[in-house]
């Protein structure tokens, strides 16, 4: 899978993809992440990529031309399955969206800044919008890093134990059950006895029941498909 990220702050995206799972995904050739500094593609002087908004009002808007020039260039080089715009007014990101995106081959992600991007780019280029939550970040980069991480770890061969993503929270609309490791008795706090019984069926049943319990308590909306 290849992900092209359009940004005015490429430095912000260096660290998130240089460690742990994303590093492994890149090292194994399963995920290619290419960041593009929008300022390198603007026809305006001094790397200008934003301007005042028509109609007045505080805050700058990212101009359409630099974005169109860069997206056109990328689209002549390969076919993209999605052109995604990270924006707080988009549909909320969830595990289902991550699963769907993990099946794509080439994706462009646009990171907005200031007041956002000129709406004509949203109308004519963007095929999917994503918000990572009901709060406003100062730019789309950290949101893009969240999406790339959630998608990248799902690519076959990234997780060592391939089945483990199947048991993540949300994969079946349930939260994950509690987990424990050694020692079995820590300060007198013991682990549930069933985990030591050695019967995988019993353990699976206990985990499933715990998942349902947790979901009921913490996120009942997931059970009602909200
Ligand atoms: N850009 C700014 N805030 C954002 C959010 N919550 N989700 C996605 N992109 C954003």
mmCIF file of C-alpha atoms and ligand atoms in Angstrom:
data_model
loop_
_atom_site.group_PDB
_atom_site.id
_atom_site.type_symbol
_atom_site.label_atom_id
_atom_site.label_comp_id
_atom_site.label_asym_id
_atom_site.label_seq_id
_atom_site.Cartn_x
_atom_site.Cartn_y
_atom_site.Cartn_z
ATOM 1 C CA UNK A 1 0.000 0.000 0.000
ATOM 2 C CA UNK A 2 1.192 3.508 -0.802
ATOM 3 C CA UNK A 3 0.044 6.617 1.051
ATOM 4 C CA UNK A 4 0.921 10.094 -0.235
ATOM 5 C CA UNK A 5 0.465 12.811 2.348
ATOM 6 C CA UNK A 6 0.139 16.457 1.334
ATOM 7 C CA UNK A 7 1.224 18.812 4.084
ATOM 8 C CA UNK A 8 2.756 22.201 4.859
ATOM 9 C CA UNK A 9 4.570 20.652 7.843
ATOM 10 C CA UNK A 10 6.323 17.476 6.647
ATOM 11 C CA UNK A 11 8.581 17.529 9.742
ATOM 12 C CA UNK A 12 5.548 16.827 11.903
ATOM 13 C CA UNK A 13 5.086 13.488 10.128
ATOM 14 C CA UNK A 14 8.636 12.190 10.434
ATOM 15 C CA UNK A 15 8.553 10.625 13.883
ATOM 16 C CA UNK A 16 5.130 8.902 13.883
ATOM 17 C CA UNK A 17 6.152 6.612 11.018
ATOM 18 C CA UNK A 18 9.714 5.892 12.176
ATOM 19 C CA UNK A 19 8.964 3.587 15.094
ATOM 20 C CA UNK A 20 7.256 0.376 16.087
ATOM 21 C CA UNK A 21 4.598 -1.016 13.724
ATOM 22 C CA UNK A 22 4.819 1.701 11.072
ATOM 23 C CA UNK A 23 8.589 1.293 10.853
ATOM 24 C CA UNK A 24 8.144 -2.458 10.546
ATOM 25 C CA UNK A 25 5.485 -2.021 7.847
ATOM 26 C CA UNK A 26 7.838 0.221 5.876
ATOM 27 C CA UNK A 27 10.913 -1.984 6.436
ATOM 28 C CA UNK A 28 8.996 -5.029 5.198
ATOM 29 C CA UNK A 29 7.922 -3.157 2.063
ATOM 30 C CA UNK A 30 4.244 -3.445 3.008
ATOM 31 C CA UNK A 31 3.636 0.278 3.388
ATOM 32 C CA UNK A 32 5.169 3.191 1.526
ATOM 33 C CA UNK A 33 4.532 6.627 2.994
ATOM 34 C CA UNK A 34 5.551 9.631 0.900
ATOM 35 C CA UNK A 35 5.132 13.134 2.288
ATOM 36 C CA UNK A 36 4.922 16.113 -0.060
ATOM 37 C CA UNK A 37 5.591 19.642 1.070
ATOM 38 C CA UNK A 38 2.827 21.676 -0.558
ATOM 39 C CA UNK A 39 5.071 24.744 -0.627
ATOM 40 C CA UNK A 40 7.319 22.975 -3.159
ATOM 41 C CA UNK A 41 4.422 22.895 -5.611
ATOM 42 C CA UNK A 42 2.933 26.366 -5.398
ATOM 43 C CA UNK A 43 3.187 28.714 -8.379
ATOM 44 C CA UNK A 44 3.055 31.683 -5.977
ATOM 45 C CA UNK A 45 6.073 33.563 -4.655
ATOM 46 C CA UNK A 46 7.798 32.655 -1.397
ATOM 47 C CA UNK A 47 6.031 29.349 -1.125
ATOM 48 C CA UNK A 48 2.646 30.965 -0.519
ATOM 49 C CA UNK A 49 -0.130 28.372 -0.140
ATOM 50 C CA UNK A 50 -2.847 30.315 1.712
ATOM 51 C CA UNK A 51 -4.769 33.551 1.334
ATOM 52 C CA UNK A 52 -7.550 35.631 2.916
ATOM 53 C CA UNK A 53 -11.042 34.278 2.561
ATOM 54 C CA UNK A 54 -13.538 35.842 0.188
ATOM 55 C CA UNK A 55 -16.355 37.564 2.046
ATOM 56 C CA UNK A 56 -14.058 38.524 4.909
ATOM 57 C CA UNK A 57 -13.518 36.904 8.265
ATOM 58 C CA UNK A 58 -10.575 35.858 10.365
ATOM 59 C CA UNK A 59 -8.257 33.076 9.255
ATOM 60 C CA UNK A 60 -6.545 32.082 6.057
ATOM 61 C CA UNK A 61 -7.707 29.468 3.557
ATOM 62 C CA UNK A 62 -5.459 27.066 1.654
ATOM 63 C CA UNK A 63 -5.508 28.085 -2.007
ATOM 64 C CA UNK A 64 -6.846 25.647 -4.617
ATOM 65 C CA UNK A 65 -4.028 25.941 -7.159
ATOM 66 C CA UNK A 66 -1.070 24.434 -5.251
ATOM 67 C CA UNK A 67 -3.259 21.516 -4.142
ATOM 68 C CA UNK A 68 -4.637 20.943 -7.657
ATOM 69 C CA UNK A 69 -1.155 21.087 -9.200
ATOM 70 C CA UNK A 70 0.225 18.511 -6.767
ATOM 71 C CA UNK A 71 -2.783 16.157 -6.903
ATOM 72 C CA UNK A 72 -2.810 16.316 -10.732
ATOM 73 C CA UNK A 73 0.886 15.439 -10.780
ATOM 74 C CA UNK A 74 0.374 12.471 -8.448
ATOM 75 C CA UNK A 75 -2.645 11.247 -10.400
ATOM 76 C CA UNK A 76 -0.680 11.174 -13.661
ATOM 77 C CA UNK A 77 1.878 8.924 -11.958
ATOM 78 C CA UNK A 78 -0.566 6.311 -10.622
ATOM 79 C CA UNK A 79 -4.241 5.655 -9.999
ATOM 80 C CA UNK A 80 -5.459 6.545 -6.511
ATOM 81 C CA UNK A 81 -8.335 4.750 -4.805
ATOM 82 C CA UNK A 82 -9.147 7.674 -2.519
ATOM 83 C CA UNK A 83 -8.248 11.335 -2.068
ATOM 84 C CA UNK A 84 -8.875 11.888 1.635
ATOM 85 C CA UNK A 85 -9.192 15.253 3.353
ATOM 86 C CA UNK A 86 -8.604 15.352 7.116
ATOM 87 C CA UNK A 87 -11.161 17.746 8.562
ATOM 88 C CA UNK A 88 -13.081 18.112 11.854
ATOM 89 C CA UNK A 89 -16.350 18.425 9.905
ATOM 90 C CA UNK A 90 -15.956 15.049 8.180
ATOM 91 C CA UNK A 91 -17.513 11.705 9.186
ATOM 92 C CA UNK A 92 -15.928 10.214 12.314
ATOM 93 C CA UNK A 93 -13.110 7.726 11.816
ATOM 94 C CA UNK A 94 -13.743 4.230 13.174
ATOM 95 C CA UNK A 95 -12.408 0.674 12.908
ATOM 96 C CA UNK A 96 -14.679 -0.127 9.953
ATOM 97 C CA UNK A 97 -13.216 2.753 7.965
ATOM 98 C CA UNK A 98 -9.714 1.591 8.916
ATOM 99 C CA UNK A 99 -10.550 -1.932 7.726
ATOM 100 C CA UNK A 100 -11.921 -0.632 4.408
ATOM 101 C CA UNK A 101 -8.944 1.635 3.791
ATOM 102 C CA UNK A 102 -6.486 -1.166 4.548
ATOM 103 C CA UNK A 103 -7.747 -2.930 1.399
ATOM 104 C CA UNK A 104 -6.830 -0.003 -0.886
ATOM 105 C CA UNK A 105 -3.642 0.227 -2.908
ATOM 106 C CA UNK A 106 -2.933 3.959 -3.279
ATOM 107 C CA UNK A 107 -4.293 6.775 -1.162
ATOM 108 C CA UNK A 108 -3.707 10.522 -1.015
ATOM 109 C CA UNK A 109 -4.261 12.301 2.307
ATOM 110 C CA UNK A 110 -4.560 16.092 2.404
ATOM 111 C CA UNK A 111 -3.735 17.780 5.708
ATOM 112 C CA UNK A 112 -5.519 21.085 6.154
ATOM 113 C CA UNK A 113 -4.296 24.117 8.060
ATOM 114 C CA UNK A 114 -5.631 27.527 9.010
ATOM 115 C CA UNK A 115 -9.366 27.720 8.178
ATOM 116 C CA UNK A 116 -9.112 24.671 5.903
ATOM 117 C CA UNK A 117 -8.858 24.230 2.144
ATOM 118 C CA UNK A 118 -10.760 26.039 -0.605
ATOM 119 C CA UNK A 119 -14.067 24.222 -0.946
ATOM 120 C CA UNK A 120 -13.630 23.673 -4.693
ATOM 121 C CA UNK A 121 -10.878 21.146 -3.943
ATOM 122 C CA UNK A 122 -13.321 19.291 -1.690
ATOM 123 C CA UNK A 123 -15.914 19.307 -4.448
ATOM 124 C CA UNK A 124 -13.688 18.316 -7.364
ATOM 125 C CA UNK A 125 -10.842 16.217 -5.960
ATOM 126 C CA UNK A 126 -11.662 14.853 -2.509
ATOM 127 C CA UNK A 127 -13.419 11.466 -2.487
ATOM 128 C CA UNK A 128 -13.534 10.934 1.273
ATOM 129 C CA UNK A 129 -13.408 13.170 4.349
ATOM 130 C CA UNK A 130 -12.338 12.006 7.789
ATOM 131 C CA UNK A 131 -12.511 13.520 11.266
ATOM 132 C CA UNK A 132 -10.754 11.743 14.124
ATOM 133 C CA UNK A 133 -12.972 13.309 16.778
ATOM 134 C CA UNK A 134 -15.166 16.229 17.754
ATOM 135 C CA UNK A 135 -12.362 18.659 18.546
ATOM 136 C CA UNK A 136 -10.236 20.940 16.414
ATOM 137 C CA UNK A 137 -6.522 20.291 15.947
ATOM 138 C CA UNK A 138 -4.206 22.966 14.616
ATOM 139 C CA UNK A 139 -3.672 20.955 11.464
ATOM 140 C CA UNK A 140 -4.546 17.661 9.811
ATOM 141 C CA UNK A 141 -1.092 16.073 10.276
ATOM 142 C CA UNK A 142 -1.664 14.438 13.659
ATOM 143 C CA UNK A 143 -5.067 13.235 12.469
ATOM 144 C CA UNK A 144 -3.456 11.780 9.326
ATOM 145 C CA UNK A 145 -0.870 10.008 11.505
ATOM 146 C CA UNK A 146 -3.704 8.420 13.498
ATOM 147 C CA UNK A 147 -5.399 7.162 10.332
ATOM 148 C CA UNK A 148 -2.159 5.850 8.790
ATOM 149 C CA UNK A 149 -1.273 4.017 12.015
ATOM 150 C CA UNK A 150 -4.728 2.438 12.376
ATOM 151 C CA UNK A 151 -4.695 1.360 8.706
ATOM 152 C CA UNK A 152 -1.027 0.371 8.466
ATOM 153 C CA UNK A 153 -1.144 -2.104 11.347
ATOM 154 C CA UNK A 154 -3.961 -3.978 9.594
ATOM 155 C CA UNK A 155 -1.881 -4.779 6.502
ATOM 156 C CA UNK A 156 -1.167 -8.508 6.383
ATOM 157 C CA UNK A 157 2.335 -9.200 7.644
ATOM 158 C CA UNK A 158 2.656 -6.089 9.822
ATOM 159 C CA UNK A 159 1.517 -7.627 13.098
ATOM 160 C CA UNK A 160 3.614 -10.640 14.022
ATOM 161 C CA UNK A 161 0.668 -12.632 15.269
ATOM 162 C CA UNK A 162 -1.621 -12.043 12.309
ATOM 163 C CA UNK A 163 -4.722 -12.951 14.193
ATOM 164 C CA UNK A 164 -4.231 -10.396 16.926
ATOM 165 C CA UNK A 165 -5.881 -7.516 15.014
ATOM 166 C CA UNK A 166 -8.994 -9.661 14.833
ATOM 167 C CA UNK A 167 -9.329 -9.437 18.587
ATOM 168 C CA UNK A 168 -8.796 -5.679 18.881
ATOM 169 C CA UNK A 169 -11.478 -3.586 20.483
ATOM 170 C CA UNK A 170 -14.172 -2.596 17.935
ATOM 171 C CA UNK A 171 -13.396 -5.375 15.424
ATOM 172 C CA UNK A 172 -16.717 -7.003 16.278
ATOM 173 C CA UNK A 173 -18.338 -3.890 17.781
ATOM 174 C CA UNK A 174 -17.165 -5.022 21.211
ATOM 175 C CA UNK A 175 -14.448 -3.615 23.444
ATOM 176 C CA UNK A 176 -11.505 -5.917 24.164
ATOM 177 C CA UNK A 177 -11.547 -7.965 27.409
ATOM 178 C CA UNK A 178 -9.114 -7.183 30.270
ATOM 179 C CA UNK A 179 -5.615 -8.662 29.961
ATOM 180 C CA UNK A 180 -3.096 -9.746 32.601
ATOM 181 C CA UNK A 181 0.539 -10.813 32.672
ATOM 182 C CA UNK A 182 3.014 -12.065 35.315
ATOM 183 C CA UNK A 183 3.006 -12.146 38.267
ATOM 184 C CA UNK A 184 -0.343 -13.844 38.876
ATOM 185 C CA UNK A 185 -0.321 -12.337 42.367
ATOM 186 C CA UNK A 186 0.828 -8.720 42.518
ATOM 187 C CA UNK A 187 0.534 -7.088 45.941
ATOM 188 C CA UNK A 188 -2.221 -9.540 46.730
ATOM 189 C CA UNK A 189 -4.158 -8.535 43.605
ATOM 190 C CA UNK A 190 -4.779 -11.834 41.874
ATOM 191 C CA UNK A 191 -5.885 -12.534 38.320
ATOM 192 C CA UNK A 192 -9.182 -14.232 37.410
ATOM 193 C CA UNK A 193 -8.687 -17.940 38.065
ATOM 194 C CA UNK A 194 -10.161 -19.027 34.730
ATOM 195 C CA UNK A 195 -7.066 -17.674 32.949
ATOM 196 C CA UNK A 196 -4.970 -20.343 34.691
ATOM 197 C CA UNK A 197 -7.307 -23.269 33.966
ATOM 198 C CA UNK A 198 -5.617 -24.224 30.681
ATOM 199 C CA UNK A 199 -8.924 -24.828 28.856
ATOM 200 C CA UNK A 200 -8.972 -22.548 25.746
ATOM 201 C CA UNK A 201 -12.751 -22.924 25.308
ATOM 202 C CA UNK A 202 -13.441 -21.786 28.857
ATOM 203 C CA UNK A 203 -11.014 -18.902 28.481
ATOM 204 C CA UNK A 204 -12.574 -17.806 25.176
ATOM 205 C CA UNK A 205 -16.043 -17.900 26.721
ATOM 206 C CA UNK A 206 -14.857 -15.836 29.694
ATOM 207 C CA UNK A 207 -13.190 -13.277 27.423
ATOM 208 C CA UNK A 208 -16.296 -12.946 25.285
ATOM 209 C CA UNK A 209 -18.476 -12.449 28.319
ATOM 210 C CA UNK A 210 -16.044 -9.821 29.685
ATOM 211 C CA UNK A 211 -16.081 -8.027 26.323
ATOM 212 C CA UNK A 212 -19.861 -7.811 26.391
ATOM 213 C CA UNK A 213 -19.814 -6.651 30.013
ATOM 214 C CA UNK A 214 -17.227 -3.925 29.307
ATOM 215 C CA UNK A 215 -19.067 -2.736 26.220
ATOM 216 C CA UNK A 216 -22.373 -2.554 28.141
ATOM 217 C CA UNK A 217 -20.729 -0.503 30.898
ATOM 218 C CA UNK A 218 -18.495 1.787 28.884
ATOM 219 C CA UNK A 219 -19.896 2.063 25.356
ATOM 220 C CA UNK A 220 -23.501 0.781 25.324
ATOM 221 C CA UNK A 221 -24.075 2.599 22.020
ATOM 222 C CA UNK A 222 -21.844 0.069 20.245
ATOM 223 C CA UNK A 223 -24.274 -2.725 21.136
ATOM 224 C CA UNK A 224 -27.193 -0.765 19.689
ATOM 225 C CA UNK A 225 -25.232 0.008 16.500
ATOM 226 C CA UNK A 226 -25.270 3.758 17.211
HETATM 227 N N1 LIG B 1 -8.007 18.789 11.401
HETATM 228 C C1 LIG B 1 -8.246 19.556 12.479
HETATM 229 N N2 LIG B 1 -8.966 18.910 13.395
HETATM 230 C C2 LIG B 1 -9.210 17.659 12.888
HETATM 231 C C3 LIG B 1 -9.932 16.531 13.347
HETATM 232 N N3 LIG B 1 -10.561 16.529 14.530
HETATM 233 N N4 LIG B 1 -9.965 15.445 12.562
HETATM 234 C C4 LIG B 1 -9.362 15.458 11.360
HETATM 235 N N5 LIG B 1 -8.683 16.498 10.862
HETATM 236 C C5 LIG B 1 -8.602 17.598 11.621
#
